[in-house]
Coordinates of C-alpha atoms and ligand atoms in Angstrom, one line a residue:
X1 CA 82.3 125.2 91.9
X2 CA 81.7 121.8 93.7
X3 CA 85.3 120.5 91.8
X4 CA 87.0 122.5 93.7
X5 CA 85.9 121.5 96.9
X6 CA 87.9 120.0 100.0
X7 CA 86.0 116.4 100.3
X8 CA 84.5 117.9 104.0
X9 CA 83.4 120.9 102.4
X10 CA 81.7 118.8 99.5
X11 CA 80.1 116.1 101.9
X12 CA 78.5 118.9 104.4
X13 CA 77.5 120.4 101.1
X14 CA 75.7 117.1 100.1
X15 CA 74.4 116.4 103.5
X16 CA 72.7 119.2 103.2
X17 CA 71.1 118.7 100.0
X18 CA 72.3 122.1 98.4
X19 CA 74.3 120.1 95.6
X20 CA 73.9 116.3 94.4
X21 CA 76.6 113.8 93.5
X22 CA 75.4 114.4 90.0
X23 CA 76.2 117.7 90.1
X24 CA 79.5 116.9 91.7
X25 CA 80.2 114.6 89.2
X26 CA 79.5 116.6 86.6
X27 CA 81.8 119.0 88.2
X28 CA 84.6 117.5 87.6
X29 CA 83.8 116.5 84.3
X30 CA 83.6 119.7 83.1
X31 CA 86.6 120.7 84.8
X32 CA 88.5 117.9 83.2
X33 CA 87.3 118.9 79.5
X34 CA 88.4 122.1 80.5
X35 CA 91.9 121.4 81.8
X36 CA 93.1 117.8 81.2
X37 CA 94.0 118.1 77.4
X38 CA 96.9 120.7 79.3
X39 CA 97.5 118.7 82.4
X40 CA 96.9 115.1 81.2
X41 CA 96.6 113.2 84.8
X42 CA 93.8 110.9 83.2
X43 CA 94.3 108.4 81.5
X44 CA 90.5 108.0 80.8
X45 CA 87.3 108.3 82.9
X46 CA 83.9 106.3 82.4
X47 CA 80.7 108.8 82.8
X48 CA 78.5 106.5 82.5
X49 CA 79.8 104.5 85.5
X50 CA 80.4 107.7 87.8
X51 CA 76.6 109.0 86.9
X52 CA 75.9 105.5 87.8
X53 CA 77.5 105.7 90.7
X54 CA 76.5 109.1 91.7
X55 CA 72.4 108.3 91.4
X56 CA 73.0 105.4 93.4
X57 CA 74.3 108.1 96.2
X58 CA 72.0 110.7 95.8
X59 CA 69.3 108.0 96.3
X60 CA 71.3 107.1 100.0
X61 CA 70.8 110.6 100.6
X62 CA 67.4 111.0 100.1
X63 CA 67.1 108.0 102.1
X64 CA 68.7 109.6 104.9
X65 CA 71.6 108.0 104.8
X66 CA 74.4 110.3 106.7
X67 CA 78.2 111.0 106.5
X68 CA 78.6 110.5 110.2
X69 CA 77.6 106.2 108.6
X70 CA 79.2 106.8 105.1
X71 CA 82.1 109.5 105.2
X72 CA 82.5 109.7 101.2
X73 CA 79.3 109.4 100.7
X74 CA 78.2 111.6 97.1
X75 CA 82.3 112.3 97.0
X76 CA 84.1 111.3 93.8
X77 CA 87.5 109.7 94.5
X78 CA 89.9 108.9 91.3
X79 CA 92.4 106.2 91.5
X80 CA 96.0 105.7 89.9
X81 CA 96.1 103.3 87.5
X82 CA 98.0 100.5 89.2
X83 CA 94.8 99.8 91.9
X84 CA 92.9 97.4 90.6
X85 CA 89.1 98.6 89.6
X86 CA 86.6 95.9 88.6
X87 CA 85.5 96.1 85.0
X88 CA 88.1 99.4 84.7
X89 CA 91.2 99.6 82.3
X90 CA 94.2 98.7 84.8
X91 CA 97.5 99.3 82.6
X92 CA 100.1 100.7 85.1
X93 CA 100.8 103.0 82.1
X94 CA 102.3 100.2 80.3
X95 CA 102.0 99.0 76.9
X96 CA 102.0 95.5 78.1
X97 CA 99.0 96.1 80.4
X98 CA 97.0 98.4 77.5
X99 CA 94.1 96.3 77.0
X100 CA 93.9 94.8 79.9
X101 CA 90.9 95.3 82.2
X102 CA 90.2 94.7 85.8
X103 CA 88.3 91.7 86.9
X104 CA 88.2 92.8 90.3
X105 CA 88.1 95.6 93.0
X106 CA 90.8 96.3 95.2
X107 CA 90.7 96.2 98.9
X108 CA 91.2 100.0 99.3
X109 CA 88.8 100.2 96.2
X110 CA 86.0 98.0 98.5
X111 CA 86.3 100.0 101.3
X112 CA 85.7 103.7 99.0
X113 CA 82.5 102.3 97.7
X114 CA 81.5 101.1 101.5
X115 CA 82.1 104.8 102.6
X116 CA 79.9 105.5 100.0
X117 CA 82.7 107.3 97.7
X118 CA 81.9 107.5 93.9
X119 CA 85.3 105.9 92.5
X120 CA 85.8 107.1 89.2
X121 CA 88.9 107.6 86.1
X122 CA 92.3 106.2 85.5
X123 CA 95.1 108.4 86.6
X124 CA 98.5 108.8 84.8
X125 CA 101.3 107.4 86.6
X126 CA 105.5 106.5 85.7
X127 CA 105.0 102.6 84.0
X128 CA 104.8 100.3 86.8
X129 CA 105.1 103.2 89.3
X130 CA 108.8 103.7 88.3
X131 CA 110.1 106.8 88.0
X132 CA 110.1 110.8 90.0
X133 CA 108.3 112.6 87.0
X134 CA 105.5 110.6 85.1
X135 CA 107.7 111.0 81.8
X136 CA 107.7 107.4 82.3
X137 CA 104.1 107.1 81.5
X138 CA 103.6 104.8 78.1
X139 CA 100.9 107.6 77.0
X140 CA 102.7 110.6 77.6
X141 CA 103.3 112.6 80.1
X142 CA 101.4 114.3 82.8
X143 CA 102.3 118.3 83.2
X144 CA 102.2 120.0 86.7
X145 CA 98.8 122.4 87.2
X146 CA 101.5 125.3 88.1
X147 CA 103.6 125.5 84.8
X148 CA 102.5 123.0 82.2
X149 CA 106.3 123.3 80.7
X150 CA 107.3 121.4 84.3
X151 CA 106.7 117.3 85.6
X152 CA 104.2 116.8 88.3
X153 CA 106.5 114.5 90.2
X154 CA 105.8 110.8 90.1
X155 CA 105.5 108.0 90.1
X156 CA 101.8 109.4 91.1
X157 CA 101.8 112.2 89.3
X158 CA 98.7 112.3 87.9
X159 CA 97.1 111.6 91.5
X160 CA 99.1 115.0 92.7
X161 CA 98.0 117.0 89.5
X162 CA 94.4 116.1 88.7
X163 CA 94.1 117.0 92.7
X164 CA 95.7 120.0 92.2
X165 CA 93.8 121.3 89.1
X166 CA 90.2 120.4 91.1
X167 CA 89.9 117.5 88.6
X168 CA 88.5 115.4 91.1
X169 CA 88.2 115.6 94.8
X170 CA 90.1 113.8 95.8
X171 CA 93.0 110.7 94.9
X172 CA 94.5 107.6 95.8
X173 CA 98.4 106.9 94.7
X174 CA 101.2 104.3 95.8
X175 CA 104.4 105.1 97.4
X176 CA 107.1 102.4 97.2
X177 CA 110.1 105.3 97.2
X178 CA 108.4 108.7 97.5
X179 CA 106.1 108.3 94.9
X180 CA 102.7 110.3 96.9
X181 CA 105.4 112.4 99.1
X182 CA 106.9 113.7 96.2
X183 CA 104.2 114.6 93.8
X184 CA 102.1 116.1 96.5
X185 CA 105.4 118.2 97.4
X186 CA 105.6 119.6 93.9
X187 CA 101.6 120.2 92.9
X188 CA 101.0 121.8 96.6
X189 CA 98.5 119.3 97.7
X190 CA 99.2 116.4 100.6
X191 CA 100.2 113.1 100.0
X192 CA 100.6 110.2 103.0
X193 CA 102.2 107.1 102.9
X194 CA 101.1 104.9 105.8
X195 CA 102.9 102.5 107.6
X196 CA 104.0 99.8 105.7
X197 CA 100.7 97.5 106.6
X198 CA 98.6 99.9 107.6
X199 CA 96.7 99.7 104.2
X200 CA 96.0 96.1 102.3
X201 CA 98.1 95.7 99.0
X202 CA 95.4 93.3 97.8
X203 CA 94.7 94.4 93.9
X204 CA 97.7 96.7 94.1
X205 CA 100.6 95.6 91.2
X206 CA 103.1 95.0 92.8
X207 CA 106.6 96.9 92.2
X208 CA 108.7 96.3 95.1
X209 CA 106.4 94.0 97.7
X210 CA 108.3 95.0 100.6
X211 CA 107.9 99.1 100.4
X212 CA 104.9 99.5 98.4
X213 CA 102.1 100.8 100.3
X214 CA 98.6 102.7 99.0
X215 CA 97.7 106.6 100.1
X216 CA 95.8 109.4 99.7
X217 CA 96.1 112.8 98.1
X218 CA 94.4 115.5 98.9
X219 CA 93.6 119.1 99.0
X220 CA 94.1 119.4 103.0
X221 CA 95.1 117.4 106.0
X222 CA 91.7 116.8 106.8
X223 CA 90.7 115.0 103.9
X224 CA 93.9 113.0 103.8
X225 CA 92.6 112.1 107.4
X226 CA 89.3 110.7 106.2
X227 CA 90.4 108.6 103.3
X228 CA 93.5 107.0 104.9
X229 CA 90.4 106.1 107.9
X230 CA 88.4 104.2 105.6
X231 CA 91.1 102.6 103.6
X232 CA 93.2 101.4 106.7
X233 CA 93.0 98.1 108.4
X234 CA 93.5 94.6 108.6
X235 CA 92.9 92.3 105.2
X236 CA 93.2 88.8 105.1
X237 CA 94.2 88.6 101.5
X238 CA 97.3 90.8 102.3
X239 CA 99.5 88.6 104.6
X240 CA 101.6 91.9 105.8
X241 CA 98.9 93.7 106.5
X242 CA 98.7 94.2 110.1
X243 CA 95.8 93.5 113.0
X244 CA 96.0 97.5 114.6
X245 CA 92.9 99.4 115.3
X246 CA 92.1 102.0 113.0
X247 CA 92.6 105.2 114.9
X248 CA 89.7 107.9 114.1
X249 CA 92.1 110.0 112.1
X250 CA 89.8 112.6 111.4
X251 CA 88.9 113.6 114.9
X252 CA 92.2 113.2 116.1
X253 CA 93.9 115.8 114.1
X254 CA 92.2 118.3 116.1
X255 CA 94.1 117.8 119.5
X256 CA 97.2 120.4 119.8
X257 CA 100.7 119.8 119.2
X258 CA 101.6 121.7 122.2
X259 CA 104.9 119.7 123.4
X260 CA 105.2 117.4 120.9
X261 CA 109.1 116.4 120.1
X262 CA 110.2 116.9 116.5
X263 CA 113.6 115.9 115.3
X264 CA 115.3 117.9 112.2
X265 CA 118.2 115.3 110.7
X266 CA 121.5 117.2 110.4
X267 CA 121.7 115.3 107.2
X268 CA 119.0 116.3 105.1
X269 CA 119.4 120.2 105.6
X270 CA 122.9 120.2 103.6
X271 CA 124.2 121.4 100.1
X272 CA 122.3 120.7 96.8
X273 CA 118.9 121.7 98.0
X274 CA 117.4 124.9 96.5
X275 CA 117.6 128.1 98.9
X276 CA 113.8 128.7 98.1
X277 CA 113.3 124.8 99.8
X278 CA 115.8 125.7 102.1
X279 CA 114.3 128.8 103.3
X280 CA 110.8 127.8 103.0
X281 CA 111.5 124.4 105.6
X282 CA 113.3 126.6 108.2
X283 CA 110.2 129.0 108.4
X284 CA 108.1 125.7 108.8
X285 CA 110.2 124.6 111.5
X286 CA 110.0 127.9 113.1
X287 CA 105.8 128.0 112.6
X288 CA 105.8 124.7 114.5
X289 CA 108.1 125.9 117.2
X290 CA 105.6 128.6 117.6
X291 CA 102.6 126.7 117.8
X292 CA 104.0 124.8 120.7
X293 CA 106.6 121.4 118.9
X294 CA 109.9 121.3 121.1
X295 CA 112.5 120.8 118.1
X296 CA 115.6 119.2 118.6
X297 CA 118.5 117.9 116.2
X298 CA 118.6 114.5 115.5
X299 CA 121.5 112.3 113.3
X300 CA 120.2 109.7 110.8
X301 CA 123.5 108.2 110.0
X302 CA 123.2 106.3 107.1
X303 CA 121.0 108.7 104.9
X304 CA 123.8 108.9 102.3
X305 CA 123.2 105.3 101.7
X306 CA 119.3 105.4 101.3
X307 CA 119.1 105.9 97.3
X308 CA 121.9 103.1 96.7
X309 CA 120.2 100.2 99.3
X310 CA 116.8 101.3 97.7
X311 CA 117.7 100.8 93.9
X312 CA 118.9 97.4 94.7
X313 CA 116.3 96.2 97.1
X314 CA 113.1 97.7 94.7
X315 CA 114.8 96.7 91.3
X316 CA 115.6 93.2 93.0
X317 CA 111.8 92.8 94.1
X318 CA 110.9 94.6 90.5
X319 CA 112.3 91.6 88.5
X320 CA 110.5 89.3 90.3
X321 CA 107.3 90.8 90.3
X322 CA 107.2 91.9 86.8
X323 CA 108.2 87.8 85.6
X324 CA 104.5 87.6 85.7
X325 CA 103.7 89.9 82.3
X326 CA 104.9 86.8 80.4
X327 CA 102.3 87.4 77.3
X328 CA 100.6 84.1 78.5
X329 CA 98.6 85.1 81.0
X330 CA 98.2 88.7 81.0
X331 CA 97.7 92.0 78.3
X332 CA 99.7 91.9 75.7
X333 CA 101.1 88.8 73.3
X334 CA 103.9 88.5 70.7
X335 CA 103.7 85.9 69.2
X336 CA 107.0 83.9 68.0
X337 CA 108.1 80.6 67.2
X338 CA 108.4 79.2 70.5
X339 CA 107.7 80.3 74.0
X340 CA 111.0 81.9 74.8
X341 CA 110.9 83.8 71.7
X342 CA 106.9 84.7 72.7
X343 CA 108.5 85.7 76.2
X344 CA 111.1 87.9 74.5
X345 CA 109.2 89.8 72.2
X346 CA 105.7 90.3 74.0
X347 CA 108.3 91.5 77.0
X348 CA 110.5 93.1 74.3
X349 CA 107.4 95.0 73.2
X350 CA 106.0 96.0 75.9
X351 CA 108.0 97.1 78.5
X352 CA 109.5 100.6 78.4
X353 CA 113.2 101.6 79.0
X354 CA 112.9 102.3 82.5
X355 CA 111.0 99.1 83.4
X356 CA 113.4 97.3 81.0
X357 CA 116.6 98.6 83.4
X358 CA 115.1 97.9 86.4
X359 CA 114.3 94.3 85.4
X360 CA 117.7 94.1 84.3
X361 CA 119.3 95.6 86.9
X362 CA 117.7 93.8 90.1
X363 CA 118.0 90.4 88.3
X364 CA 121.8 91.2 88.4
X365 CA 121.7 92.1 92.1
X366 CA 119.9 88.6 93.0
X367 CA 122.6 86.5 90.3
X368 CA 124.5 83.8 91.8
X369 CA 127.7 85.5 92.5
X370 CA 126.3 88.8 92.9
X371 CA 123.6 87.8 95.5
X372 CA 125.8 88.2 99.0
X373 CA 127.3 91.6 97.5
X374 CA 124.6 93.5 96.5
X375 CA 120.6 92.5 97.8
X376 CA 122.3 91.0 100.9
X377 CA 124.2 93.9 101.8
X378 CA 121.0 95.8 100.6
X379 CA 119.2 94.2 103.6
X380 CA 121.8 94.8 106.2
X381 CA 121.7 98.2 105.4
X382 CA 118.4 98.5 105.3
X383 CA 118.5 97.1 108.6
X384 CA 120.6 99.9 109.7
X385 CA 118.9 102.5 108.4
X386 CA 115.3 101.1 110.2
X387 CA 117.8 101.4 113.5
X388 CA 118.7 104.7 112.8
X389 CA 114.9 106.0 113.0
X390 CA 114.0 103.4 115.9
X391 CA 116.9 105.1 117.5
X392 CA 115.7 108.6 116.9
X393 CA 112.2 107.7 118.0
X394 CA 113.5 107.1 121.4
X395 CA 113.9 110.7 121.7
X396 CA 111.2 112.5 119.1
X397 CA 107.8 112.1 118.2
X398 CA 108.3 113.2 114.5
X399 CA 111.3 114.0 112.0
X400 CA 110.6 117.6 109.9
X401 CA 112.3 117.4 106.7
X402 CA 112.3 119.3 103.0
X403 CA 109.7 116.5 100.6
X404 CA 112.2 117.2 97.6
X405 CA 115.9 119.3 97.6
X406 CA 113.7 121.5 94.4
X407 CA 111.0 122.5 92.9
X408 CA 109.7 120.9 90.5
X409 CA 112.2 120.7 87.3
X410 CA 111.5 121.4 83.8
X411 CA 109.8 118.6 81.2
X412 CA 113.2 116.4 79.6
X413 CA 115.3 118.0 82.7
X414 CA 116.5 114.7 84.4
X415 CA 115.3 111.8 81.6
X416 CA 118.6 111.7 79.7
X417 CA 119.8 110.9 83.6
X418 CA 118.9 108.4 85.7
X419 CA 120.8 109.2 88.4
X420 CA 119.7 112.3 88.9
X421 CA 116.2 111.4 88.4
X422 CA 116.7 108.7 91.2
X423 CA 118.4 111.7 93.3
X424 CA 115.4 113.4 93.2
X425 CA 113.8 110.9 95.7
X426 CA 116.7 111.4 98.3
X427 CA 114.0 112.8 101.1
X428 CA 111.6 110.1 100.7
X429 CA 113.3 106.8 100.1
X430 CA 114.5 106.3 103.8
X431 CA 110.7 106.4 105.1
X432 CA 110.3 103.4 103.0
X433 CA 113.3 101.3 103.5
X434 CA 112.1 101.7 107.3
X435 CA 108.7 100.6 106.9
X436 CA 107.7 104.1 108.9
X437 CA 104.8 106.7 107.6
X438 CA 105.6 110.3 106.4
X439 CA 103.0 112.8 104.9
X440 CA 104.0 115.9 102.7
X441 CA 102.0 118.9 102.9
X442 CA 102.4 122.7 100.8
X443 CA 105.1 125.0 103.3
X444 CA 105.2 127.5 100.7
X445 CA 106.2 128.9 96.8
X446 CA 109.1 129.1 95.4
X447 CA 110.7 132.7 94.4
X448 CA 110.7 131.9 90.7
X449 CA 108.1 133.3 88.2
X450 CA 105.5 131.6 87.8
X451 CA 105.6 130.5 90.9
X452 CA 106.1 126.4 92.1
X453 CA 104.8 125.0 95.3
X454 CA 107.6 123.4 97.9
X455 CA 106.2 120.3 100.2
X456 CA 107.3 120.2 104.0
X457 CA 107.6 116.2 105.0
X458 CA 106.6 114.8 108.5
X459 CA 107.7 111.7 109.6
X460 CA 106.1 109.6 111.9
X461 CA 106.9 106.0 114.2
X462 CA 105.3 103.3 113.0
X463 CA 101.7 103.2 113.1
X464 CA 102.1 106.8 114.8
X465 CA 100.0 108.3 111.8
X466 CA 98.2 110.2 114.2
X467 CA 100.9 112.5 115.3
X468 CA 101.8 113.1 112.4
X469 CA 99.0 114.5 110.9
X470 CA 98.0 116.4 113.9
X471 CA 101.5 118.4 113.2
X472 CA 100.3 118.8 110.0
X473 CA 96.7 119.9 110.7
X474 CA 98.1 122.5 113.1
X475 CA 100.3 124.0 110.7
X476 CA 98.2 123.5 107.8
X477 CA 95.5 125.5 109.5
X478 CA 97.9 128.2 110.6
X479 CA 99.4 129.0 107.8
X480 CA 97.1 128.1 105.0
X481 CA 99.4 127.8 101.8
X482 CA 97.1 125.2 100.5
X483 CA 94.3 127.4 99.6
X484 CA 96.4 128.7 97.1
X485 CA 95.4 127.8 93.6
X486 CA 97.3 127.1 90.0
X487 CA 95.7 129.4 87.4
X488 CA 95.0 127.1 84.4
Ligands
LIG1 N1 110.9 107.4 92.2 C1 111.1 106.2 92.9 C2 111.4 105.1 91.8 O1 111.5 105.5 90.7 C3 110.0 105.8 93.7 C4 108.8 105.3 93.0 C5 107.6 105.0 93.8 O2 107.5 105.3 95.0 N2 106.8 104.1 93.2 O3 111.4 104.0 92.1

């Protein structure tokens, strides 16, 4: 069935003319009416738009047009629902943001439909990307393709599931704290988070400006490879977004790992994460030993003060950001007697309780009097922990680490508790704070019946994308835990 198809698979499939991006359209359609009432990672999906879409690529092919000059071309490509899609609903899973629709295409979104990549549905998502499960979703939550009673992850958790339950072919997500690493990790596909600049932000809602960047997920390291090609590069209307060449991922990944230095962080391999995690990372470690990585241990020193700097630096940036959903200028509007109490209820209304805590707490952090304490020591830490990797990159080429200390955890588990919730991210917030990339890829299942996938996490030097998904490539392809399947 072309749904379930790795985006190389599908394109060589295309290329040669044995299936049409109708068909593969239609592919996941089906597979959607079959599964998504269970799984919920769309929000909603436009047919009409895709078949559109999809005639428009089938004609390029008849034309001649190749994948060699247009990479996705024919190869559906959904998109969480805080990237910006013009003339598409764009409501962050927010209340506030319901009706709202697009007016624009995002810069990643641009460079899809130059590679020729059919760009279709709204994925479920945490409101505002804020959250670890997708419970935060205004419209419900998404359930993980493995045990339906069980959270994808999040904040991108639709992204990880509908690639997981061949939904689509493949997905773009944002990951400001974790949130591709982390889903990936617990629906068994890969998830990358570049650089921080690597990708534009243009047409991207901002939650925290300073650590969200825009990523793929995928069904293997290959695929992750293409998309984060064509969506990489220099835009002018991001101002942090950064003049390197784009590397050609996808050949790259093919050159051996054979004496390549990886670092495992004394830190992260401690109490509190599940044998089965624990277990499955140290057999990873070993497979990359075997295939020729030189590990070492490494210290990250201030990794037990990663979750702490993060929830003041995001929720800090958060407040700001979000002073824009005002009821005056976009989505939903109160009305009240005068502006402030327009302001009040529309944000009243419309925001949920995690958005509404996060608001609250970062403009606390940035109040006079509370400024030099908490966002200013945020930075300085920050600093620090940037210093600690810089350091450690002196000596490594990568850092091997769990994705998540467990499984993924049960529906209602952790939403009574924040902190735990914001525990859950413990792996992937440093990668942020540093402005470095990190991938997740499927290292194995967990012991448990049914079964739940566990995600290994490579982390890479800035703009070192390339080594890191070599590592994974090698292992991927040597072990092959991502051909498994969920049953749904
Ligand atoms: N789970 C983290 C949070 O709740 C990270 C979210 C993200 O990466 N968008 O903020």
């Amino acid at each position: 069935m072309l749904n379930q198809l790795t985006i190389s698979n599908l394109a060589a499939k295309l290329a040669k003319r044995e299936a049409s991006a109708r068909e593969a359209v239609q592919s996941c359609l089906d597979q959607i009416a079959r599964v998504d009432g269970r799984v919920g990672a769309f929000l909603s999906a436009d047919p009409a738009d895709a078949f559109k879409q999809a005639d428009a690529a089938d004609r390029a092919l008849a034309e001649g047009t190749t994948h060699a000059q247009k990479p996705l071309l024919g190869v559906p490509i959904a998109i969480k629902d805080v990237i910006a899609v013009k003339d598409q609903p764009l409501s962050c899973a927010s209340r506030i943001l319901q009706k709202y629709v697009s007016p624009y295409d995002a810069t990643v979104v641009e460079k899809l439909r130059a590679a020729g990549a059919i760009v279709f549905g709204r994925l479920n998502m945490d409101e505002f990307a804020m959250g670890s499960s997708t419970e935060n979703s205004a419209f419900g939550p998404t359930k993980n393709p493995w045990d339906t009673s069980r959270i994808p992850g999040g904040s991108s958790g639709g992204s990880a599931a509908a690639v997981a339950a061949d939904e689509c072919i493949g997905s773009l997500g944002s990951d400001t704290g974790g949130s591709i690493r982390q889903p990936a990790a617990l629906c068994g596909c890969v998830g990358f988070k570049p650089t921080y600049g690597r990708v534009s932000r243009y047409g991207l809602v901002a939650f925290a400006s300073s650590l969200d960047q825009i990523g793929p997920l995928t069904k293997d390291v290959r695929d992750t490879a293409t998309l984060l090609e064509v969506i990489s590069g220099l835009d002018n209307r991001d101002s942090t977004s950064v003049p390197q060449p784009v590397p050609r991922y996808a050949t790259i990944i093919g050159e051996g790992i054979k004496g390549l230095k990886l670092g495992l962080p004394k830190e992260y391999l401690v109490g509190g994460i599940d044998p089965d995690v624990n277990n499955a990372v140290r057999i990873a470690v070993a497979q990359l030993q075997k295939l020729g990585a030189e590990i070492q241990e490494i210290s990250l020193p201030h990794t037990d003060c990663a979750v702490a700097t993060y929830y003041i630096v995001a929720t800090a940036e958060a407040s700001a950001n979000l002073a824009r959903f005002d009821g005056i200028r976009y989505g939903l509007r109160v009305d009240g007697t005068d502006p402030i109490e327009l302001y009040a209820k529309t944000r009243g209304t419309g925001f949920g309780a995690e958005v509404k805590r996060r608001i609250i707490l970062g403009t606390y952090v940035l109040s006079s009097g509370y400024h030099d304490a908490y966002y200013l020591r945020a930075q300085k830490v920050r600093t620090l922990i940037q210093q600690d990797f810089l350091k450690a990159f002196e000596h490594v080429d990568a850092i091997v680490t769990p994705t998540t200390p467990t499984a993924a955890f049960t529906i209602g588990e952790k939403s009574g508790d924040p902190l735990q919730m914001y525990l859950s991210d413990i792996f992937t917030i440093s990668c942020n704070l540093a402005g470095i990339c990190g991938i997740s890829l499927p290292c194995g299942f967990t012991t448990s019946t049914p079964k739940l996938p566990i995600g290994l996490q490579l982390l890479g030097k800035p703009f070192g994308e390339e080594t890191i998904l070599k590592l994974a490539h090698a292992y991927e392809q040597s072990t092959g835990w991502h051909r498994e399947k969920p049953r749904l």
